PDB file of C-alpha atoms in Angstrom:
ATOM      1  CA  UNK R   1     -76.719 211.238 -37.848  1.00  0.00           C
ATOM      2  CA  UNK R   2     -73.821 209.064 -36.733  1.00  0.00           C
ATOM      3  CA  UNK R   3     -75.117 209.092 -33.159  1.00  0.00           C
ATOM      4  CA  UNK R   4     -78.475 207.863 -34.457  1.00  0.00           C
ATOM      5  CA  UNK R   5     -76.754 204.945 -36.151  1.00  0.00           C
ATOM      6  CA  UNK R   6     -74.854 204.306 -32.949  1.00  0.00           C
ATOM      7  CA  UNK R   7     -78.052 204.409 -30.896  1.00  0.00           C
ATOM      8  CA  UNK R   8     -79.758 202.024 -33.278  1.00  0.00           C
ATOM      9  CA  UNK R   9     -77.053 199.391 -32.869  1.00  0.00           C
ATOM     10  CA  UNK R  10     -76.116 200.103 -29.266  1.00  0.00           C
ATOM     11  CA  UNK R  11     -78.705 197.880 -27.616  1.00  0.00           C
ATOM     12  CA  UNK R  12     -77.796 194.712 -29.464  1.00  0.00           C
ATOM     13  CA  UNK R  13     -74.091 195.472 -29.249  1.00  0.00           C
ATOM     14  CA  UNK R  14     -74.318 195.676 -25.466  1.00  0.00           C
ATOM     15  CA  UNK R  15     -76.523 192.588 -25.381  1.00  0.00           C
ATOM     16  CA  UNK R  16     -73.929 190.670 -27.417  1.00  0.00           C
ATOM     17  CA  UNK R  17     -71.171 191.760 -25.051  1.00  0.00           C
ATOM     18  CA  UNK R  18     -73.124 190.568 -22.010  1.00  0.00           C
ATOM     19  CA  UNK R  19     -73.991 187.299 -23.771  1.00  0.00           C
ATOM     20  CA  UNK R  20     -70.309 186.758 -24.617  1.00  0.00           C
ATOM     21  CA  UNK R  21     -69.321 187.401 -21.002  1.00  0.00           C
ATOM     22  CA  UNK R  22     -71.994 184.954 -19.816  1.00  0.00           C
ATOM     23  CA  UNK R  23     -70.750 182.378 -22.317  1.00  0.00           C
ATOM     24  CA  UNK R  24     -67.288 182.757 -20.808  1.00  0.00           C
ATOM     25  CA  UNK R  25     -68.540 182.283 -17.247  1.00  0.00           C
ATOM     26  CA  UNK R  26     -70.612 179.228 -18.233  1.00  0.00           C
ATOM     27  CA  UNK R  27     -67.676 177.681 -20.092  1.00  0.00           C
ATOM     28  CA  UNK R  28     -65.559 178.162 -16.991  1.00  0.00           C
ATOM     29  CA  UNK R  29     -68.212 176.285 -14.994  1.00  0.00           C
ATOM     30  CA  UNK R  30     -68.179 173.373 -17.447  1.00  0.00           C
ATOM     31  CA  UNK R  31     -64.363 173.311 -17.562  1.00  0.00           C
ATOM     32  CA  UNK R  32     -64.200 173.149 -13.766  1.00  0.00           C
ATOM     33  CA  UNK R  33     -66.812 170.406 -13.447  1.00  0.00           C
ATOM     34  CA  UNK R  34     -64.241 168.120 -11.785  1.00  0.00           C
ATOM     35  CA  UNK R  35     -62.353 170.708  -9.718  1.00  0.00           C
ATOM     36  CA  UNK R  36     -62.823 170.256  -5.955  1.00  0.00           C
ATOM     37  CA  UNK R  37     -64.277 173.269  -4.100  1.00  0.00           C
ATOM     38  CA  UNK R  38     -65.075 175.129  -7.322  1.00  0.00           C
ATOM     39  CA  UNK R  39     -68.197 177.297  -6.995  1.00  0.00           C
ATOM     40  CA  UNK R  40     -70.298 177.696 -10.140  1.00  0.00           C
ATOM     41  CA  UNK R  41     -71.133 181.269 -11.166  1.00  0.00           C
ATOM     42  CA  UNK R  42     -73.526 182.931 -13.544  1.00  0.00           C
ATOM     43  CA  UNK R  43     -74.391 186.393 -14.835  1.00  0.00           C
ATOM     44  CA  UNK R  44     -77.924 187.711 -14.329  1.00  0.00           C
ATOM     45  CA  UNK R  45     -78.367 188.758 -17.939  1.00  0.00           C
ATOM     46  CA  UNK R  46     -81.305 191.180 -17.659  1.00  0.00           C
ATOM     47  CA  UNK R  47     -79.987 193.137 -14.667  1.00  0.00           C
ATOM     48  CA  UNK R  48     -76.434 193.367 -16.060  1.00  0.00           C
ATOM     49  CA  UNK R  49     -77.774 194.481 -19.446  1.00  0.00           C
ATOM     50  CA  UNK R  50     -80.022 197.176 -17.961  1.00  0.00           C
ATOM     51  CA  UNK R  51     -77.109 198.361 -15.768  1.00  0.00           C
ATOM     52  CA  UNK R  52     -74.840 198.532 -18.814  1.00  0.00           C
ATOM     53  CA  UNK R  53     -77.422 200.415 -20.872  1.00  0.00           C
ATOM     54  CA  UNK R  54     -78.206 202.920 -18.121  1.00  0.00           C
ATOM     55  CA  UNK R  55     -74.555 203.658 -17.346  1.00  0.00           C
ATOM     56  CA  UNK R  56     -73.932 205.057 -20.845  1.00  0.00           C
ATOM     57  CA  UNK R  57     -72.565 202.249 -23.032  1.00  0.00           C
ATOM     58  CA  UNK R  58     -69.110 201.650 -21.586  1.00  0.00           C
ATOM     59  CA  UNK R  59     -68.224 201.670 -17.935  1.00  0.00           C
ATOM     60  CA  UNK R  60     -65.592 204.271 -17.197  1.00  0.00           C
ATOM     61  CA  UNK R  61     -62.598 202.895 -15.331  1.00  0.00           C
ATOM     62  CA  UNK R  62     -60.247 204.589 -12.905  1.00  0.00           C
ATOM     63  CA  UNK R  63     -56.955 205.898 -14.219  1.00  0.00           C
ATOM     64  CA  UNK R  64     -54.084 204.076 -12.559  1.00  0.00           C
ATOM     65  CA  UNK R  65     -50.616 205.554 -12.337  1.00  0.00           C
ATOM     66  CA  UNK R  66     -48.777 202.486 -11.116  1.00  0.00           C
ATOM     67  CA  UNK R  67     -48.974 198.811 -12.108  1.00  0.00           C
ATOM     68  CA  UNK R  68     -49.423 198.043  -8.399  1.00  0.00           C
ATOM     69  CA  UNK R  69     -52.764 199.857  -8.298  1.00  0.00           C
ATOM     70  CA  UNK R  70     -55.908 197.784  -8.332  1.00  0.00           C
ATOM     71  CA  UNK R  71     -57.801 198.375 -11.548  1.00  0.00           C
ATOM     72  CA  UNK R  72     -61.495 199.143 -11.239  1.00  0.00           C
ATOM     73  CA  UNK R  73     -62.388 196.933 -14.163  1.00  0.00           C
ATOM     74  CA  UNK R  74     -60.187 193.932 -14.849  1.00  0.00           C
ATOM     75  CA  UNK R  75     -60.454 193.703 -18.618  1.00  0.00           C
ATOM     76  CA  UNK R  76     -63.943 192.340 -18.872  1.00  0.00           C
ATOM     77  CA  UNK R  77     -66.227 194.258 -16.573  1.00  0.00           C
ATOM     78  CA  UNK R  78     -69.274 192.063 -17.131  1.00  0.00           C
ATOM     79  CA  UNK R  79     -67.581 188.911 -15.876  1.00  0.00           C
ATOM     80  CA  UNK R  80     -66.922 190.609 -12.534  1.00  0.00           C
ATOM     81  CA  UNK R  81     -70.713 190.959 -12.142  1.00  0.00           C
ATOM     82  CA  UNK R  82     -71.047 187.167 -11.925  1.00  0.00           C
ATOM     83  CA  UNK R  83     -72.820 185.816  -8.860  1.00  0.00           C
ATOM     84  CA  UNK R  84     -72.467 182.423  -7.201  1.00  0.00           C
ATOM     85  CA  UNK R  85     -75.077 179.845  -8.003  1.00  0.00           C
ATOM     86  CA  UNK R  86     -77.121 178.157  -5.261  1.00  0.00           C
ATOM     87  CA  UNK R  87     -76.687 174.426  -5.929  1.00  0.00           C
ATOM     88  CA  UNK R  88     -79.585 171.989  -5.800  1.00  0.00           C
ATOM     89  CA  UNK R  89     -77.355 168.986  -5.227  1.00  0.00           C
ATOM     90  CA  UNK R  90     -73.878 170.040  -4.064  1.00  0.00           C
ATOM     91  CA  UNK R  91     -71.287 167.283  -4.287  1.00  0.00           C
ATOM     92  CA  UNK R  92     -69.151 165.982  -1.436  1.00  0.00           C
ATOM     93  CA  UNK R  93     -65.965 167.638  -2.723  1.00  0.00           C
ATOM     94  CA  UNK R  94     -67.468 171.139  -2.440  1.00  0.00           C
ATOM     95  CA  UNK R  95     -68.038 171.512  -6.179  1.00  0.00           C
ATOM     96  CA  UNK R  96     -71.357 173.176  -7.061  1.00  0.00           C
ATOM     97  CA  UNK R  97     -71.323 172.597 -10.848  1.00  0.00           C
ATOM     98  CA  UNK R  98     -74.431 170.759 -12.041  1.00  0.00           C
ATOM     99  CA  UNK R  99     -73.288 169.673 -15.461  1.00  0.00           C
ATOM    100  CA  UNK R 100     -76.720 169.110 -17.050  1.00  0.00           C
ATOM    101  CA  UNK R 101     -77.967 172.523 -15.954  1.00  0.00           C
ATOM    102  CA  UNK R 102     -74.748 174.204 -17.081  1.00  0.00           C
ATOM    103  CA  UNK R 103     -74.885 172.595 -20.504  1.00  0.00           C
ATOM    104  CA  UNK R 104     -78.522 173.634 -20.890  1.00  0.00           C
ATOM    105  CA  UNK R 105     -77.687 177.232 -20.015  1.00  0.00           C
ATOM    106  CA  UNK R 106     -74.667 177.134 -22.312  1.00  0.00           C
ATOM    107  CA  UNK R 107     -76.823 176.013 -25.258  1.00  0.00           C
ATOM    108  CA  UNK R 108     -79.540 178.529 -24.331  1.00  0.00           C
ATOM    109  CA  UNK R 109     -77.018 181.357 -24.171  1.00  0.00           C
ATOM    110  CA  UNK R 110     -75.470 180.332 -27.497  1.00  0.00           C
ATOM    111  CA  UNK R 111     -78.886 180.384 -29.212  1.00  0.00           C
ATOM    112  CA  UNK R 112     -79.649 183.807 -27.757  1.00  0.00           C
ATOM    113  CA  UNK R 113     -76.250 185.127 -28.828  1.00  0.00           C
ATOM    114  CA  UNK R 114     -77.077 183.844 -32.290  1.00  0.00           C
ATOM    115  CA  UNK R 115     -80.491 185.561 -32.113  1.00  0.00           C
ATOM    116  CA  UNK R 116     -78.897 188.889 -31.166  1.00  0.00           C
ATOM    117  CA  UNK R 117     -76.581 188.590 -34.159  1.00  0.00           C
ATOM    118  CA  UNK R 118     -79.549 187.910 -36.414  1.00  0.00           C
ATOM    119  CA  UNK R 119     -81.313 191.013 -35.050  1.00  0.00           C
ATOM    120  CA  UNK R 120     -78.243 193.176 -35.575  1.00  0.00           C
ATOM    121  CA  UNK R 121     -77.834 191.866 -39.129  1.00  0.00           C
ATOM    122  CA  UNK R 122     -81.490 192.663 -39.825  1.00  0.00           C
ATOM    123  CA  UNK R 123     -81.052 196.187 -38.506  1.00  0.00           C
ATOM    124  CA  UNK R 124     -77.990 196.729 -40.661  1.00  0.00           C
ATOM    125  CA  UNK R 125     -79.869 195.418 -43.676  1.00  0.00           C
ATOM    126  CA  UNK R 126     -82.728 197.832 -42.941  1.00  0.00           C
ATOM    127  CA  UNK R 127     -80.339 200.757 -42.580  1.00  0.00           C
ATOM    128  CA  UNK R 128     -78.558 199.831 -45.809  1.00  0.00           C
ATOM    129  CA  UNK R 129     -81.885 199.711 -47.585  1.00  0.00           C
ATOM    130  CA  UNK R 130     -82.756 203.185 -46.257  1.00  0.00           C
ATOM    131  CA  UNK R 131     -79.357 204.522 -47.401  1.00  0.00           C
ATOM    132  CA  UNK R 132     -79.751 203.118 -50.911  1.00  0.00           C
ATOM    133  CA  UNK R 133     -83.317 204.400 -51.452  1.00  0.00           C
TER     134      UNK R 133
ATOM    135  CA  UNK J   1     -63.483 189.883 -27.213  1.00  0.00           C
ATOM    136  CA  UNK J   2     -64.427 187.627 -24.391  1.00  0.00           C
ATOM    137  CA  UNK J   3     -65.732 184.814 -26.584  1.00  0.00           C
ATOM    138  CA  UNK J   4     -62.121 184.030 -27.518  1.00  0.00           C
ATOM    139  CA  UNK J   5     -61.481 183.386 -23.860  1.00  0.00           C
ATOM    140  CA  UNK J   6     -63.823 180.392 -24.089  1.00  0.00           C
ATOM    141  CA  UNK J   7     -61.167 178.788 -26.314  1.00  0.00           C
ATOM    142  CA  UNK J   8     -58.539 179.293 -23.605  1.00  0.00           C
ATOM    143  CA  UNK J   9     -60.838 177.884 -20.939  1.00  0.00           C
ATOM    144  CA  UNK J  10     -61.889 174.887 -23.043  1.00  0.00           C
ATOM    145  CA  UNK J  11     -58.325 174.095 -24.102  1.00  0.00           C
ATOM    146  CA  UNK J  12     -57.083 174.294 -20.509  1.00  0.00           C
ATOM    147  CA  UNK J  13     -59.797 171.819 -19.581  1.00  0.00           C
ATOM    148  CA  UNK J  14     -58.867 169.518 -22.468  1.00  0.00           C
ATOM    149  CA  UNK J  15     -55.210 169.583 -21.448  1.00  0.00           C
ATOM    150  CA  UNK J  16     -56.075 168.826 -17.827  1.00  0.00           C
ATOM    151  CA  UNK J  17     -58.471 166.013 -18.710  1.00  0.00           C
ATOM    152  CA  UNK J  18     -56.003 164.399 -21.107  1.00  0.00           C
ATOM    153  CA  UNK J  19     -53.382 164.457 -18.384  1.00  0.00           C
ATOM    154  CA  UNK J  20     -55.891 162.757 -16.099  1.00  0.00           C
ATOM    155  CA  UNK J  21     -56.465 160.171 -18.826  1.00  0.00           C
ATOM    156  CA  UNK J  22     -52.690 159.651 -19.027  1.00  0.00           C
ATOM    157  CA  UNK J  23     -52.501 159.021 -15.304  1.00  0.00           C
ATOM    158  CA  UNK J  24     -55.396 156.547 -15.538  1.00  0.00           C
ATOM    159  CA  UNK J  25     -53.560 154.743 -18.349  1.00  0.00           C
ATOM    160  CA  UNK J  26     -50.406 154.569 -16.237  1.00  0.00           C
ATOM    161  CA  UNK J  27     -52.368 153.203 -13.260  1.00  0.00           C
ATOM    162  CA  UNK J  28     -54.145 150.563 -15.332  1.00  0.00           C
ATOM    163  CA  UNK J  29     -50.952 149.516 -17.119  1.00  0.00           C
ATOM    164  CA  UNK J  30     -49.147 149.127 -13.808  1.00  0.00           C
ATOM    165  CA  UNK J  31     -51.993 147.463 -11.918  1.00  0.00           C
ATOM    166  CA  UNK J  32     -49.851 144.341 -11.535  1.00  0.00           C
ATOM    167  CA  UNK J  33     -46.362 145.871 -11.321  1.00  0.00           C
ATOM    168  CA  UNK J  34     -45.027 144.416  -8.085  1.00  0.00           C
ATOM    169  CA  UNK J  35     -41.658 146.089  -8.486  1.00  0.00           C
ATOM    170  CA  UNK J  36     -40.109 149.086 -10.212  1.00  0.00           C
ATOM    171  CA  UNK J  37     -36.760 150.826 -10.707  1.00  0.00           C
ATOM    172  CA  UNK J  38     -36.821 151.796  -7.011  1.00  0.00           C
ATOM    173  CA  UNK J  39     -37.640 148.243  -5.950  1.00  0.00           C
ATOM    174  CA  UNK J  40     -40.983 149.363  -4.507  1.00  0.00           C
ATOM    175  CA  UNK J  41     -44.336 148.172  -5.877  1.00  0.00           C
ATOM    176  CA  UNK J  42     -46.202 150.698  -8.037  1.00  0.00           C
ATOM    177  CA  UNK J  43     -48.365 153.207  -6.173  1.00  0.00           C
ATOM    178  CA  UNK J  44     -51.489 154.573  -7.881  1.00  0.00           C
ATOM    179  CA  UNK J  45     -51.297 158.224  -8.953  1.00  0.00           C
ATOM    180  CA  UNK J  46     -54.154 160.713  -8.869  1.00  0.00           C
ATOM    181  CA  UNK J  47     -54.363 164.174 -10.428  1.00  0.00           C
ATOM    182  CA  UNK J  48     -55.442 167.216  -8.418  1.00  0.00           C
ATOM    183  CA  UNK J  49     -57.387 169.828 -10.370  1.00  0.00           C
ATOM    184  CA  UNK J  50     -57.474 173.493  -9.469  1.00  0.00           C
ATOM    185  CA  UNK J  51     -58.973 176.595 -11.061  1.00  0.00           C
ATOM    186  CA  UNK J  52     -56.631 178.958 -12.900  1.00  0.00           C
ATOM    187  CA  UNK J  53     -57.210 182.317 -11.243  1.00  0.00           C
ATOM    188  CA  UNK J  54     -55.816 184.959 -13.548  1.00  0.00           C
ATOM    189  CA  UNK J  55     -56.594 187.574 -10.916  1.00  0.00           C
ATOM    190  CA  UNK J  56     -59.772 189.085  -9.607  1.00  0.00           C
ATOM    191  CA  UNK J  57     -63.112 187.408 -10.168  1.00  0.00           C
ATOM    192  CA  UNK J  58     -62.593 186.538 -13.817  1.00  0.00           C
ATOM    193  CA  UNK J  59     -63.785 183.275 -15.271  1.00  0.00           C
ATOM    194  CA  UNK J  60     -60.893 180.832 -15.140  1.00  0.00           C
ATOM    195  CA  UNK J  61     -59.922 177.562 -16.748  1.00  0.00           C
ATOM    196  CA  UNK J  62     -58.610 174.482 -15.028  1.00  0.00           C
ATOM    197  CA  UNK J  63     -55.110 173.136 -14.494  1.00  0.00           C
ATOM    198  CA  UNK J  64     -53.510 170.100 -12.913  1.00  0.00           C
ATOM    199  CA  UNK J  65     -52.111 171.428  -9.643  1.00  0.00           C
ATOM    200  CA  UNK J  66     -50.158 168.258  -9.017  1.00  0.00           C
ATOM    201  CA  UNK J  67     -50.083 164.504  -9.167  1.00  0.00           C
ATOM    202  CA  UNK J  68     -50.296 162.790  -5.789  1.00  0.00           C
ATOM    203  CA  UNK J  69     -49.605 159.216  -4.799  1.00  0.00           C
ATOM    204  CA  UNK J  70     -52.647 157.324  -3.615  1.00  0.00           C
ATOM    205  CA  UNK J  71     -52.316 156.857   0.153  1.00  0.00           C
ATOM    206  CA  UNK J  72     -54.604 153.827   0.367  1.00  0.00           C
ATOM    207  CA  UNK J  73     -52.954 150.631   1.706  1.00  0.00           C
ATOM    208  CA  UNK J  74     -51.224 148.273  -0.696  1.00  0.00           C
ATOM    209  CA  UNK J  75     -52.906 144.988  -1.551  1.00  0.00           C
ATOM    210  CA  UNK J  76     -51.425 141.793  -0.140  1.00  0.00           C
ATOM    211  CA  UNK J  77     -51.693 138.662  -2.253  1.00  0.00           C
ATOM    212  CA  UNK J  78     -50.809 135.209  -0.932  1.00  0.00           C
ATOM    213  CA  UNK J  79     -48.449 133.731  -3.541  1.00  0.00           C
ATOM    214  CA  UNK J  80     -45.683 131.748  -1.806  1.00  0.00           C
ATOM    215  CA  UNK J  81     -44.066 130.771  -5.123  1.00  0.00           C
ATOM    216  CA  UNK J  82     -43.694 134.349  -6.304  1.00  0.00           C
ATOM    217  CA  UNK J  83     -40.080 135.628  -6.351  1.00  0.00           C
ATOM    218  CA  UNK J  84     -41.153 138.857  -4.574  1.00  0.00           C
ATOM    219  CA  UNK J  85     -43.026 137.042  -1.792  1.00  0.00           C
ATOM    220  CA  UNK J  86     -41.997 137.835   1.805  1.00  0.00           C
ATOM    221  CA  UNK J  87     -41.302 135.267   4.548  1.00  0.00           C
ATOM    222  CA  UNK J  88     -45.039 134.692   5.150  1.00  0.00           C
ATOM    223  CA  UNK J  89     -45.639 134.139   1.429  1.00  0.00           C
ATOM    224  CA  UNK J  90     -47.384 137.448   0.772  1.00  0.00           C
ATOM    225  CA  UNK J  91     -46.634 139.681  -2.236  1.00  0.00           C
ATOM    226  CA  UNK J  92     -47.274 143.421  -1.940  1.00  0.00           C
ATOM    227  CA  UNK J  93     -49.370 144.400  -4.959  1.00  0.00           C
ATOM    228  CA  UNK J  94     -50.056 147.934  -6.244  1.00  0.00           C
ATOM    229  CA  UNK J  95     -53.002 149.775  -4.633  1.00  0.00           C
ATOM    230  CA  UNK J  96     -54.627 150.396  -8.022  1.00  0.00           C
ATOM    231  CA  UNK J  97     -58.406 149.975  -7.895  1.00  0.00           C
ATOM    232  CA  UNK J  98     -59.249 148.958 -11.448  1.00  0.00           C
ATOM    233  CA  UNK J  99     -62.965 149.771 -11.108  1.00  0.00           C
ATOM    234  CA  UNK J 100     -62.180 153.259  -9.760  1.00  0.00           C
ATOM    235  CA  UNK J 101     -59.791 153.828 -12.632  1.00  0.00           C
ATOM    236  CA  UNK J 102     -62.369 152.802 -15.232  1.00  0.00           C
ATOM    237  CA  UNK J 103     -64.875 155.254 -13.728  1.00  0.00           C
ATOM    238  CA  UNK J 104     -62.157 157.912 -13.697  1.00  0.00           C
ATOM    239  CA  UNK J 105     -61.459 157.202 -17.357  1.00  0.00           C
ATOM    240  CA  UNK J 106     -65.123 157.580 -18.339  1.00  0.00           C
ATOM    241  CA  UNK J 107     -65.444 160.806 -16.372  1.00  0.00           C
ATOM    242  CA  UNK J 108     -62.304 162.226 -17.990  1.00  0.00           C
ATOM    243  CA  UNK J 109     -63.415 161.299 -21.483  1.00  0.00           C
ATOM    244  CA  UNK J 110     -66.897 162.816 -20.958  1.00  0.00           C
ATOM    245  CA  UNK J 111     -65.390 166.036 -19.616  1.00  0.00           C
ATOM    246  CA  UNK J 112     -63.048 166.152 -22.606  1.00  0.00           C
ATOM    247  CA  UNK J 113     -66.023 165.729 -24.953  1.00  0.00           C
ATOM    248  CA  UNK J 114     -67.810 168.544 -23.137  1.00  0.00           C
ATOM    249  CA  UNK J 115     -64.884 170.868 -23.756  1.00  0.00           C
ATOM    250  CA  UNK J 116     -64.675 169.947 -27.434  1.00  0.00           C
ATOM    251  CA  UNK J 117     -68.395 170.620 -27.747  1.00  0.00           C
ATOM    252  CA  UNK J 118     -68.059 174.020 -26.069  1.00  0.00           C
ATOM    253  CA  UNK J 119     -65.240 174.908 -28.413  1.00  0.00           C
ATOM    254  CA  UNK J 120     -67.296 173.943 -31.480  1.00  0.00           C
ATOM    255  CA  UNK J 121     -70.307 175.968 -30.324  1.00  0.00           C
ATOM    256  CA  UNK J 122     -68.104 178.997 -29.724  1.00  0.00           C
ATOM    257  CA  UNK J 123     -66.424 178.584 -33.088  1.00  0.00           C
ATOM    258  CA  UNK J 124     -69.816 178.596 -34.816  1.00  0.00           C
ATOM    259  CA  UNK J 125     -70.837 181.732 -32.920  1.00  0.00           C
ATOM    260  CA  UNK J 126     -67.606 183.543 -33.791  1.00  0.00           C
ATOM    261  CA  UNK J 127     -67.921 182.586 -37.451  1.00  0.00           C
ATOM    262  CA  UNK J 128     -71.450 183.950 -37.465  1.00  0.00           C
ATOM    263  CA  UNK J 129     -70.243 187.131 -35.752  1.00  0.00           C
ATOM    264  CA  UNK J 130     -67.813 187.644 -38.623  1.00  0.00           C
ATOM    265  CA  UNK J 131     -70.699 187.724 -41.095  1.00  0.00           C
ATOM    266  CA  UNK J 132     -72.687 190.435 -39.240  1.00  0.00           C
ATOM    267  CA  UNK J 133     -73.884 193.015 -41.754  1.00  0.00           C
ATOM    268  CA  UNK J 134     -73.302 190.910 -44.827  1.00  0.00           C
TER     269      UNK J 134
END
């Protein structure tokens, strides 16, 4: 029963996590809009989400026995899936942030994060209704 | 919770941009300072931004890596009556380009606004996340 509840919410939970990671990457792009040689990055939402869903909810990390070991996942595993953007108009200082495009994606991602939260709330409401009946 | 990291990134950007604004203010205020405590005319300062790499490929904020002196040549103004004028009557003026500084100021203030906006959006999202299931 509990696993059914977990399965019901798993998709949107993972989607929210990927959205949050993408929000972080996009905010880093905006913050570094004036940094020379900064390369803008982005997360391919659909491929990262399907990877995360197929690899059984959470990615399993390596066990490290020394602080000198390289960790397989550095805190947020989704952010490490970010790819470099191909700029349309790179600037002379080597910066590839296109502020208008970044702000558009940031707003788009925020709306979709909001949408995922609305879906998850609706699911919870449905489940609560089923429990009460 | 990676959304909280947006706050760190945005605040690092705000700190860096306000420092840039400070440097612009210093340059504009000293655009006519022909001498200083060292006896030299004022040299324009510029900030150097760099990405904060917390390790690995994580998304990073921005920091001011350093403040450099502008290497462009100093302006020479012909003012023979000026007390700082040399034998030929020229006064060495600061190499502050007022137009450049105004553009710098606008860019810094827009970037600051961007960061504030990002922070507000993220705050709204987090507040909504707190009401999931209610």
